[in-house]
Coordinates of C-alpha atoms in Angstrom, one line a residue:
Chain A
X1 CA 63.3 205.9 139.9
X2 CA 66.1 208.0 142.3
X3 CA 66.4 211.6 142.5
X4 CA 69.1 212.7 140.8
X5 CA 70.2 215.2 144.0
X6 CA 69.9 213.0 146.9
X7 CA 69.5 209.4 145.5
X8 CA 66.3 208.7 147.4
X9 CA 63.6 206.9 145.5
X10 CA 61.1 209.0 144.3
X11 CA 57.0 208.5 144.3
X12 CA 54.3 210.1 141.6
X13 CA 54.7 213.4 143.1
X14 CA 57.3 215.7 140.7
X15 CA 59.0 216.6 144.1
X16 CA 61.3 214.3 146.1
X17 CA 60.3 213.1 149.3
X18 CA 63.7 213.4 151.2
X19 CA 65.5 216.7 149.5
X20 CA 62.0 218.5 148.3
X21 CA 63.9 218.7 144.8
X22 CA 61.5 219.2 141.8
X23 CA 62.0 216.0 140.1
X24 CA 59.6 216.8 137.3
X25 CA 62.0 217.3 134.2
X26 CA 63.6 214.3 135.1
X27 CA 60.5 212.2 135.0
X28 CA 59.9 213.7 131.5
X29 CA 63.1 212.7 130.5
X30 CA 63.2 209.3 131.8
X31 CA 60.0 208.9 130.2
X32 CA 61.0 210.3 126.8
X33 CA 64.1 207.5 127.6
X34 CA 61.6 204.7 127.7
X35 CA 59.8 205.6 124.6
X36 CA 62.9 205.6 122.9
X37 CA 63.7 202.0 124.3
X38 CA 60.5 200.8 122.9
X39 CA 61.3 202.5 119.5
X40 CA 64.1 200.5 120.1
X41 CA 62.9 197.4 121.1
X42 CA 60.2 197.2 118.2
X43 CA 62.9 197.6 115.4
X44 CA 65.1 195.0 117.2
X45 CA 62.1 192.7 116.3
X46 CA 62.1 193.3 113.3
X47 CA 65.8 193.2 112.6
X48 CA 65.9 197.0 111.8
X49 CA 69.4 197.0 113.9
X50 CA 70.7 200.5 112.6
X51 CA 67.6 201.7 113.4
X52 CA 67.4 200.2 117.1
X53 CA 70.7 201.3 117.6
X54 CA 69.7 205.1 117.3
X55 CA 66.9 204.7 119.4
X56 CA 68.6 202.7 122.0
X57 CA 71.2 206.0 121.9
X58 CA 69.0 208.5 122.1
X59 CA 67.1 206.7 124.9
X60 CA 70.7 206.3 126.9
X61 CA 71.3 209.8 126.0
X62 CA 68.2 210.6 127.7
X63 CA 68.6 208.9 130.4
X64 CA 72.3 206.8 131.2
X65 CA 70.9 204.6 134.4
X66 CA 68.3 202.8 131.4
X67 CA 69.7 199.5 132.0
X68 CA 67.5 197.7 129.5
X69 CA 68.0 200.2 126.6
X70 CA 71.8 199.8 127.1
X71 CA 71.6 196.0 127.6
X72 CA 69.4 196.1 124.7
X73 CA 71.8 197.9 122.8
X74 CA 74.7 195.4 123.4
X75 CA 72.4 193.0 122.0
X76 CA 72.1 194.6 119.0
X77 CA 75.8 195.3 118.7
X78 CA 76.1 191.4 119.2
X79 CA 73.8 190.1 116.7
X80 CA 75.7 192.7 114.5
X81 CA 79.1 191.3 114.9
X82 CA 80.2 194.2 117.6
X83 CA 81.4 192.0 120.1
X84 CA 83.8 194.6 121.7
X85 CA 81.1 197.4 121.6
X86 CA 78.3 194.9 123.0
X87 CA 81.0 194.1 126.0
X88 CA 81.6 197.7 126.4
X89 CA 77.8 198.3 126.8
X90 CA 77.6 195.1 129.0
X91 CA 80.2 195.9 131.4
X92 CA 78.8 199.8 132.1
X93 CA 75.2 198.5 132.4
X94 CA 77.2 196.3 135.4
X95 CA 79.2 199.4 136.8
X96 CA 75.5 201.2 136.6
X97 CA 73.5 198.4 138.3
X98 CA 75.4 195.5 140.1
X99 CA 72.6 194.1 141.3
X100 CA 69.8 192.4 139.1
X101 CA 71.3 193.1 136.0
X102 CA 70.9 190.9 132.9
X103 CA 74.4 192.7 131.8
X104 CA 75.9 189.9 134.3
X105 CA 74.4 186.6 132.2
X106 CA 75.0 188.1 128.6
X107 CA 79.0 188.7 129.9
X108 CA 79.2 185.3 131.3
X109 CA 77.9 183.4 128.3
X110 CA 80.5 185.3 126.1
X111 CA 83.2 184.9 129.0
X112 CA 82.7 181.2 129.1
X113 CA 82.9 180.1 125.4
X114 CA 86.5 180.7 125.1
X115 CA 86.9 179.7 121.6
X116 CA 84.2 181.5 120.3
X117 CA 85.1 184.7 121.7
X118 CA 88.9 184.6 120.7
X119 CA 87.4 183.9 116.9
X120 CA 85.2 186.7 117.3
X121 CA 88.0 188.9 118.4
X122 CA 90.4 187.5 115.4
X123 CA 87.6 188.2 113.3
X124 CA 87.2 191.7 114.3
X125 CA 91.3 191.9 113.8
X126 CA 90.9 190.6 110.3
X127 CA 88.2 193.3 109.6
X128 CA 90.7 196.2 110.7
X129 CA 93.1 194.9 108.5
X130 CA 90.6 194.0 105.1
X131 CA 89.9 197.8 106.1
X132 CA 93.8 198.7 106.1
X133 CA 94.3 197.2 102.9
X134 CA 91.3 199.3 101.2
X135 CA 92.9 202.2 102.4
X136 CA 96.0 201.1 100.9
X137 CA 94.2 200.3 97.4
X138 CA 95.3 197.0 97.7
X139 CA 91.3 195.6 96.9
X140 CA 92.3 192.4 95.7
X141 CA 93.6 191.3 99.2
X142 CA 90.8 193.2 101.1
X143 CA 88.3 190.9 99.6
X144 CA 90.3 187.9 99.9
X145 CA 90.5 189.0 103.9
X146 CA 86.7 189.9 104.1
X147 CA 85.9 186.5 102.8
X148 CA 87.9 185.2 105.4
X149 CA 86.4 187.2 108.1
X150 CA 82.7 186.0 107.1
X151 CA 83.5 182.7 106.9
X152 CA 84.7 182.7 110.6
X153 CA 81.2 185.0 111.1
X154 CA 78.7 185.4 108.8
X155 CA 77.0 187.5 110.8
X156 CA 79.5 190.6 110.2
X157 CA 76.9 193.1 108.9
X158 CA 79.5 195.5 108.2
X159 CA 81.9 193.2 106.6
X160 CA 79.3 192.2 104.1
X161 CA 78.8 195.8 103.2
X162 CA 82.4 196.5 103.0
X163 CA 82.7 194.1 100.5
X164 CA 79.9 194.5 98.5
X165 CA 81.6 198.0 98.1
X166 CA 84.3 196.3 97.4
X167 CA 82.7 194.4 94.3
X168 CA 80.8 197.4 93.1
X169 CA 84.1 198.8 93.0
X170 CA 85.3 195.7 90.8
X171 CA 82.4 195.8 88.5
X172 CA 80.8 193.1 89.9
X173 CA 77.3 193.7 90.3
X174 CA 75.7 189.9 91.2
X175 CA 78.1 189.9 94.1
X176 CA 77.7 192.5 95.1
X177 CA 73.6 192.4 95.1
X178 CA 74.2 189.4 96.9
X179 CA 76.2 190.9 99.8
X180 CA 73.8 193.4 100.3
X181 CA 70.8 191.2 100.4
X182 CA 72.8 189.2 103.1
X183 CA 73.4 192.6 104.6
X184 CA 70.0 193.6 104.5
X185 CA 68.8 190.2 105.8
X186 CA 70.9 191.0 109.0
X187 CA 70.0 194.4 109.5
X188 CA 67.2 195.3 107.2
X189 CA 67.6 199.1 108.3
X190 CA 71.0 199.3 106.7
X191 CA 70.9 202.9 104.8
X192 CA 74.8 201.6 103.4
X193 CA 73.3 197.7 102.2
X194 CA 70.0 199.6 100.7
X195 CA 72.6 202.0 98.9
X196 CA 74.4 199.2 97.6
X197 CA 71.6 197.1 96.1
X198 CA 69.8 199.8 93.9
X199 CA 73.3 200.8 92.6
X200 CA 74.2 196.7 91.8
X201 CA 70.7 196.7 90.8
X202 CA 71.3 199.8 88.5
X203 CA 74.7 198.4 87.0
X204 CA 72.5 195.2 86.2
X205 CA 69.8 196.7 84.3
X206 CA 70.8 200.5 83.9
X207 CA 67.5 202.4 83.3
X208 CA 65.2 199.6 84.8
X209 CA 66.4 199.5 88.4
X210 CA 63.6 201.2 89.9
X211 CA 60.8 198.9 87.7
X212 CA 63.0 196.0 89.3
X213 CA 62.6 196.9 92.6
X214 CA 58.4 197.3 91.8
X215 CA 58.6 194.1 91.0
X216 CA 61.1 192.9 93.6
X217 CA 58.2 194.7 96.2
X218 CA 55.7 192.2 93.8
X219 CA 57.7 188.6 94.2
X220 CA 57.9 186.4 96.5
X221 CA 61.8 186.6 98.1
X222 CA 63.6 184.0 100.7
X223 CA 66.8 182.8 101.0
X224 CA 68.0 178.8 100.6
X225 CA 71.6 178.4 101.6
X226 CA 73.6 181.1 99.7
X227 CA 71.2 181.3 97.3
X228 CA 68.3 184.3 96.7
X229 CA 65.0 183.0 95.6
X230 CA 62.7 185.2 93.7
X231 CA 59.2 183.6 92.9
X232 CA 57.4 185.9 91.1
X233 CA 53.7 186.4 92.3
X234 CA 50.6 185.3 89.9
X235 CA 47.6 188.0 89.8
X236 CA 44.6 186.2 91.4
X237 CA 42.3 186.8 88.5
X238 CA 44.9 184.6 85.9
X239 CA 45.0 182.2 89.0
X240 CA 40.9 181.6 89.3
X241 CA 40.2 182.0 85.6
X242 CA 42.8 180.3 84.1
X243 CA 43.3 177.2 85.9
X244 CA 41.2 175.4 83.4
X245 CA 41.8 177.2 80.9
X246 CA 45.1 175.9 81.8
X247 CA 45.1 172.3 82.5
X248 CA 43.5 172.3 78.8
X249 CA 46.2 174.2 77.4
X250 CA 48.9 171.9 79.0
X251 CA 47.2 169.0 78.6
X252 CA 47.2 169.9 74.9
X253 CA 50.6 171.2 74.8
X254 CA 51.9 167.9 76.2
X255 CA 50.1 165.9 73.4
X256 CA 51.5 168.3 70.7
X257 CA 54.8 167.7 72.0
X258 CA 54.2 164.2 72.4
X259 CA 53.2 164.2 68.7
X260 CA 55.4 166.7 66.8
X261 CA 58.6 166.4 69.1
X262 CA 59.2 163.2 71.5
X263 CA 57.1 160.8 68.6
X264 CA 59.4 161.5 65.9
X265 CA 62.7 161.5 68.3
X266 CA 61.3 158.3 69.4
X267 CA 61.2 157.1 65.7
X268 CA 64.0 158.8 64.4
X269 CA 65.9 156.9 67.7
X270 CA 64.2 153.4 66.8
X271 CA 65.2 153.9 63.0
X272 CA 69.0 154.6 64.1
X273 CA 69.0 151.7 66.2
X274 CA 67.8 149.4 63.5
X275 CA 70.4 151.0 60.9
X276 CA 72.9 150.5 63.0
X277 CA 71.9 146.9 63.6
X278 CA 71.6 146.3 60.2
X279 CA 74.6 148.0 58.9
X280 CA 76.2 145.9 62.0
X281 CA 74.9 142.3 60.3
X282 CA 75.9 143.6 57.1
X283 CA 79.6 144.4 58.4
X284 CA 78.9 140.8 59.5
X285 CA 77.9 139.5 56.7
X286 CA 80.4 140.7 54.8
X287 CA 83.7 139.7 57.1
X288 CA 82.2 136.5 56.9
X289 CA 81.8 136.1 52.8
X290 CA 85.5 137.5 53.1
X291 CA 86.9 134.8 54.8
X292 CA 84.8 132.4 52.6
X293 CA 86.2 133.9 50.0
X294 CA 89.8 133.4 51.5
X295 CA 89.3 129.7 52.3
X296 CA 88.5 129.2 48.8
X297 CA 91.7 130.8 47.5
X298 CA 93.4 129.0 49.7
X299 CA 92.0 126.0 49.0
X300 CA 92.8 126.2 45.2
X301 CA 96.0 127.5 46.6
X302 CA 96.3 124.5 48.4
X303 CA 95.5 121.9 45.2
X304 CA 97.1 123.7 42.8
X305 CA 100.6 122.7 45.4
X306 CA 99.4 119.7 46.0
X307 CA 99.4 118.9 42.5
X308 CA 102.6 120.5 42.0
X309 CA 104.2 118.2 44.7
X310 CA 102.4 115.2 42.7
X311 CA 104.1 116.2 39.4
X312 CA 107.6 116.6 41.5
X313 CA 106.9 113.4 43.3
X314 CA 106.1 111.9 39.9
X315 CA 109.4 113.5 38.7
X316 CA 111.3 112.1 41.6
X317 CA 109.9 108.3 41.3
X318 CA 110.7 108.6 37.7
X319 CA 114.1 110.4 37.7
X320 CA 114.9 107.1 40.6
X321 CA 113.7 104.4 38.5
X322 CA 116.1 106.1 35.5
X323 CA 118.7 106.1 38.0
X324 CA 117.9 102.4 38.6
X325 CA 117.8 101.1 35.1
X326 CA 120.8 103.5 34.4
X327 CA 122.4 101.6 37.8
X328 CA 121.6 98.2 36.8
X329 CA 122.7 99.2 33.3
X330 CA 126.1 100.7 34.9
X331 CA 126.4 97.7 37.2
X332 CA 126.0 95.0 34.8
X333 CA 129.0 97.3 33.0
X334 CA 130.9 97.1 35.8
X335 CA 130.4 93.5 36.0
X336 CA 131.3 92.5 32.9
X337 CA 134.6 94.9 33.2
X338 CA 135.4 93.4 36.6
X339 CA 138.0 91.0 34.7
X340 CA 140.3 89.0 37.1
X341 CA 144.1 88.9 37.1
X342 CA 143.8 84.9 36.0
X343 CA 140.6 85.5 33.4
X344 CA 139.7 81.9 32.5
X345 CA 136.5 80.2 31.1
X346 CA 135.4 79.9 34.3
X347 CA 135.8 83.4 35.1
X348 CA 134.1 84.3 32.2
X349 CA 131.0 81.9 32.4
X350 CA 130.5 83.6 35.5
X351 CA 131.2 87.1 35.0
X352 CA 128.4 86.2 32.0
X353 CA 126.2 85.0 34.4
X354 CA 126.2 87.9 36.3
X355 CA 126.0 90.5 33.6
X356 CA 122.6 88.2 32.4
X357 CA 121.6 88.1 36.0
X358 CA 121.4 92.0 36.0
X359 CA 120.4 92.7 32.8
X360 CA 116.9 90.3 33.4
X361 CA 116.4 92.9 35.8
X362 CA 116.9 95.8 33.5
X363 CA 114.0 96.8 31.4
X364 CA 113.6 100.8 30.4
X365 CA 110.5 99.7 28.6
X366 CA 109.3 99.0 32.1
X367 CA 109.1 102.4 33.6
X368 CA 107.9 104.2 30.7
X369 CA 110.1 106.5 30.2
X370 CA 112.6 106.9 27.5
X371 CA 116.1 106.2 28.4
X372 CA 119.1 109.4 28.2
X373 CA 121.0 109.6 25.2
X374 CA 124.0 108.6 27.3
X375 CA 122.4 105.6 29.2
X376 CA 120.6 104.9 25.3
X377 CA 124.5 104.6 23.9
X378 CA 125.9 102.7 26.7
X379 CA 123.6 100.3 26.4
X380 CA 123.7 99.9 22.3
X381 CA 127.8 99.4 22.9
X382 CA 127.0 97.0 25.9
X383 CA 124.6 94.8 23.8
X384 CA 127.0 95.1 20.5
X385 CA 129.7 93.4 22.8
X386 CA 127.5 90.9 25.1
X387 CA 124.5 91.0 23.1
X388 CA 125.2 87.8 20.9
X389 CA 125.8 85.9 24.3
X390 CA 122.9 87.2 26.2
X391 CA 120.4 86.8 23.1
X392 CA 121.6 82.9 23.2
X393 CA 121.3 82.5 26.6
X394 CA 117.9 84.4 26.9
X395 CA 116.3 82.6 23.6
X396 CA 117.4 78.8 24.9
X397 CA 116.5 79.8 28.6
X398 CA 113.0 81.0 27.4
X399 CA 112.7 78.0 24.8
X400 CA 113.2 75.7 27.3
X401 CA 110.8 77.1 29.5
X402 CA 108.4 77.0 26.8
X403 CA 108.9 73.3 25.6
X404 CA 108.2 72.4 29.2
X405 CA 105.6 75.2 29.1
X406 CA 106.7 77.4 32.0
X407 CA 105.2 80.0 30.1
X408 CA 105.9 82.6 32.7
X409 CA 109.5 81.8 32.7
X410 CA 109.6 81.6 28.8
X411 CA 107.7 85.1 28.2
X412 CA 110.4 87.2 29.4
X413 CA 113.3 85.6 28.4
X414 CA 112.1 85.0 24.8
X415 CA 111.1 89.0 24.8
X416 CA 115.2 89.5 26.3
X417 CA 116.1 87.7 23.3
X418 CA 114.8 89.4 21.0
X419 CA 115.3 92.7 22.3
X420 CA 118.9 91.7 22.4
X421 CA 118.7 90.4 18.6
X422 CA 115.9 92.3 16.9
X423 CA 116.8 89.8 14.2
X424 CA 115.4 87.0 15.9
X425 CA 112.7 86.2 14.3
X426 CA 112.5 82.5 15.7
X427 CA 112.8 84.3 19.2
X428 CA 109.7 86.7 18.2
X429 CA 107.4 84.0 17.3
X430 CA 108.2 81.7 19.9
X431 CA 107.2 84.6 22.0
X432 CA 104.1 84.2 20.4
X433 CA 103.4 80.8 20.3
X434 CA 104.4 81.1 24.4
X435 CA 101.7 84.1 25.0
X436 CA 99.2 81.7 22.5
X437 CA 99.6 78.7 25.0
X438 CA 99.4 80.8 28.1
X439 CA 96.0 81.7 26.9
X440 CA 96.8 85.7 26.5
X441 CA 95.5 85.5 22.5
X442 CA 95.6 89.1 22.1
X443 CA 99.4 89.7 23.1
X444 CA 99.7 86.6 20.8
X445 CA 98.0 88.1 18.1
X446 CA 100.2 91.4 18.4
X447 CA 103.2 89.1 18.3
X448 CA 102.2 87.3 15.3
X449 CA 101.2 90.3 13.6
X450 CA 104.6 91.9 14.5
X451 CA 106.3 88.5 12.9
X452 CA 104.2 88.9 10.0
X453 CA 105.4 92.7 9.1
X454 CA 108.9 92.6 10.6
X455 CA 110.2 89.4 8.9
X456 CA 107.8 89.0 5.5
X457 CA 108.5 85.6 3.5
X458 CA 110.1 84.3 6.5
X459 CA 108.8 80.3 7.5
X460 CA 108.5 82.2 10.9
X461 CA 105.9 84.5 9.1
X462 CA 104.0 81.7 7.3
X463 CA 103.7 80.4 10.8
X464 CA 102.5 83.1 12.4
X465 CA 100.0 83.6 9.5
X466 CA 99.0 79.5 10.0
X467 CA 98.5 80.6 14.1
X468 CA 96.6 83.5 13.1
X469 CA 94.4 82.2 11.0
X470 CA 93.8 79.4 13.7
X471 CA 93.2 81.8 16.4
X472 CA 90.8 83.6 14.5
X473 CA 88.8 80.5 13.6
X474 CA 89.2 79.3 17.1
X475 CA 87.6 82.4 18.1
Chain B
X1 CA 77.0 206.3 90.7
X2 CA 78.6 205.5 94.4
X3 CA 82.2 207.7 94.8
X4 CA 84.4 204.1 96.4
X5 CA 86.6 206.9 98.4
X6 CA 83.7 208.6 100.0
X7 CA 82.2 205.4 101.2
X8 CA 85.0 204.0 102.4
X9 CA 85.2 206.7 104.5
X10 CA 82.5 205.9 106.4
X11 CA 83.8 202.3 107.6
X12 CA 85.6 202.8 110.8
X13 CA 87.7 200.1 112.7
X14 CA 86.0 197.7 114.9
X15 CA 86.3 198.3 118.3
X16 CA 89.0 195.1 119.4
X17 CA 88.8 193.1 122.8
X18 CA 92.3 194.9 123.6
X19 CA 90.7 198.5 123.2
X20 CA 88.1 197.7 125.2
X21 CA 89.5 198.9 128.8
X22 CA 90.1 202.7 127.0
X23 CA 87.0 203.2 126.0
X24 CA 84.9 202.6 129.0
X25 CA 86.9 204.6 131.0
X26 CA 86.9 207.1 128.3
X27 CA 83.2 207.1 127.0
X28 CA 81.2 209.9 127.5
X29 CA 77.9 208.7 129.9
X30 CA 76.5 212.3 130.4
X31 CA 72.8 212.3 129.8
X32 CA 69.9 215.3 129.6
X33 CA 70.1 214.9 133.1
X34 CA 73.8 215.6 134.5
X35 CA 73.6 218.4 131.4
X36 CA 70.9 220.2 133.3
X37 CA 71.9 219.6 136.9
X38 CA 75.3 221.6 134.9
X39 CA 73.4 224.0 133.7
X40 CA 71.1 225.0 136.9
X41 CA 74.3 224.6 138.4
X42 CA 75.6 227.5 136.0
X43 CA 72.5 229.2 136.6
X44 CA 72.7 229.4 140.4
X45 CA 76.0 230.4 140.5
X46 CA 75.5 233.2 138.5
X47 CA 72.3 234.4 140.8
X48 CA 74.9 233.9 143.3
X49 CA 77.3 236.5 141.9
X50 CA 74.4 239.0 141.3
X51 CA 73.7 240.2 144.6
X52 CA 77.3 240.7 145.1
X53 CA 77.1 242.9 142.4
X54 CA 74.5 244.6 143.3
X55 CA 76.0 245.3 146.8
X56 CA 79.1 246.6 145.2
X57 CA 76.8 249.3 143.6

């Protein structure tokens, strides 16, 4: 401690050694300086900033040369967000004492990080203007800048309070409850962030503000991250009492919901399942007996053509062998018309001989079919012109095949015959007698019997009656 | 119910690195003491002028 005349250090006497000055007043002061310091010091600790801040003045006020009240309070001003006004305190605390002066490390460590100063400053920049722009009622931007600004420095006490004015402003109580609380985590003396919360608090729950704060005083409050956490606290009593009390009741509870709630989810979820499962097999089921039912259609589908394509294949072989009997018939025609320029006995035996070689070959009877009217008439006009000559031919070819009893040579031509000359009776009953000797009795009965009604008191019928009656006996 | 005006009055600027020079030059670092070395300054002056006075009588 100097005297404040002559500079010279002074000892416990109130009276200065070198100039003889009373020095008492300004131990008093200096004393009252240093209680004001540990005022300030103590709510430092416990982050009561605004409140440090007014001590640390009143002690500098007291007494300027306090080096650790005003290094103290440039501290504070820095853990606030005052850069500037914590340099401003650093760098007088220097001019005060050069010498020994913690001023000189704090200035250094802001000096050196570059960066971190210039973004300090910006932020302090941004803060003037989110300030400008209240003043200018333009709120919207103001909050868009303070955002800004704490991003950069959460630490800002004031910009958090600005702009939970800002929200209370807006209606906007939760946001503003929450900027205070960060507020009053920073500086838990803030008079401006305590104003703040009872009135978000109040816009909340009007009417119930001060019970909330009772019970605020009664939980259990920290912060994780941005978020407030509020645990409520449990009255010891309920706590000792009840903790059987309570493991009963939950245990209980959880059976009861086990029973009346997640048992009949369970079932009801079971029961879905198997609905679903079955109405799945059904669907199945069903696309299955579908396309059963489809193959069957088709299949009768499928018969009912092919039977169709029978009957028009049937049609087909028929209508051809038509054509072919009505192509042999036409041919034989054709034959027969065929007449050379010299037409001589020769010509004619031959021409003969072919229309007899065809017409062995044609045979309607044969396909079973009954011949068209027009092929029917060509035919009876054919036979009334070459009939005669074919009937001869046919019966002497067929008898002579039957005397030497080529009786597969004789059939035919004795059947040509007479179906040439259906009054041939000689030709009818040697048609018989020639099935008789082949051994086909029954086609030789028919034969006979056909004699025996076609051509009554005939001697061809007497004989066929004689043959009968020898078959019969035979037999 | 807080008056928005009235509170916003009580923001001030922050103090920016650029301002900084001003106001150290420009603060006010008078304590108790320098205002009562003034004062028995004051004091002495005037006991000075007294006996003048007097003489003058």
């Amino acid at each position: 401690m100097q005297c404040y005349r002559c500079g010279a250090e002074l000892t416990a006497s109130d009276y200065c050694p070198s100039c003889g000055t009373n020095v008492r007043i300004q131990k008093r002061l200096q004393s009252l300086s240093a209680r004001c310091y540990n005022e300030g010091l103590e709510k430092a600790r416990v982050r009561n900033m605004t409140g440090a801040v007014e001590s640390l003045r009143q002690s500098l006020k007291l007494d300027k040369n306090n080096i650790d009240a005003r290094n103290l309070l440039g501290l504070v001003y820095y853990e606030t967000g005052e850069v500037v006004a914590a340099l401003t305190e650093w760098v007088i605390s220097k001019n005060l004492q050069p010498e020994d002066n913690d001023a000189d490390r704090y200035v250094e460590q802001v000096r050196s990080d570059v960066a971190r100063f210039e973004t300090e400053n910006q932020t302090l920049k941004k803060f003037n203007v989110a300030l400008r722009y209240c003043r200018q009622n333009a709120l919207d931007l103001a909050v868009i800048q303070l955002k800004k600004v704490l991003q950069m420095n959460p630490g800002y006490v004031r910009a958090h309070l600005l702009l939970s004015l800002l929200y209370l402003n807006d209606k906007k109580p939760v946001k503003a409850r929450t900027e205070a609380n960060r507020a009053l985590a920073l500086d838990t003396g803030s008079i401006l962030g305590a104003r703040y919360l009872k009135e978000a608090e109040e816009l909340l729950m009007p009417g119930e503000a001060e019970a909330s704060e009772s019970k605020r005083k009664e939980a259990i409050r920290y912060q994780s991250g941005n978020e407030d956490i509020i645990q409520p606290t449990i009255p010891m009593g309920l706590r000792r009492g009840g903790v059987f009390a309570g493991l009963l009741a939950g245990a209980l509870l959880g059976i009861a919901i086990a029973l009346y709630l997640i048992l009949p989810a369970r079932i009801q979820s079971m029961n879905t399942t198997n609905q679903q499962e079955i109405a799945a097999i059904s669907e199945e089921n069903d696309a299955k007996n579908a396309r059963l039912l489809e193959s069957e259609q088709r299949e009768a589908t499928l018969a009912l053509e092919i039977d169709d394509l029978k009957a028009e294949i049937d049609e087909l072989i028929q209508a051809g062998n038509r054509s072919t009997t009505a192509d042999l018939l036409m041919s034989a025609v054709t034959a027969y018309l065929n007449v050379p320029e010299e037409d001589t006995a020769e010509t004619q035996a031959q021409r003969m001989d072919q229309v007899e070689a065809i017409m062995n070959t044609y045979d309607p009877a044969a396909t079973e079919e009954t011949p068209s009217p027009q092929e029917q008439s060509l035919y009876n006009a054919f036979i009334a012109v070459v009939g005669e000559e074919l009937t001869k031919r046919s019966y002497d070819a067929g008898y002579a095949a039957y005397r030497r009893k080529d009786y597969e040579t004789a059939i035919p031509a004795l059947a040509r015959a007479f179906r040439y000359d259906g009054e041939r009776d000689d030709a009818l009953f040697c048609l018989g007698s020639a099935y008789y000797e082949s051994g086909d009795t029954d086609a030789a009965k028919d034969t006979y019997n056909r004699v025996i009604q076609l051509f009554p008191n005939t001697k061809s019928a007497e004989s066929a009656e004689a043959k009968l009656a020898e078959i019969n006996n035979a037999s | 119910m807080i008056n928005f005006e009235e509170e916003l009055k009580k923001f001030r600027p922050s103090l920016e690195v650029e301002d900084a020079e001003s106001i150290i030059t420009g603060q006010d670092l008078d304590d108790m003491s320098d205002v009562l070395v003034d004062l028995i300054k004051e004091t002495r002056e005037i006991q000075d002028k007294r006996p003048s006075d007097h003489e003058g009588r």
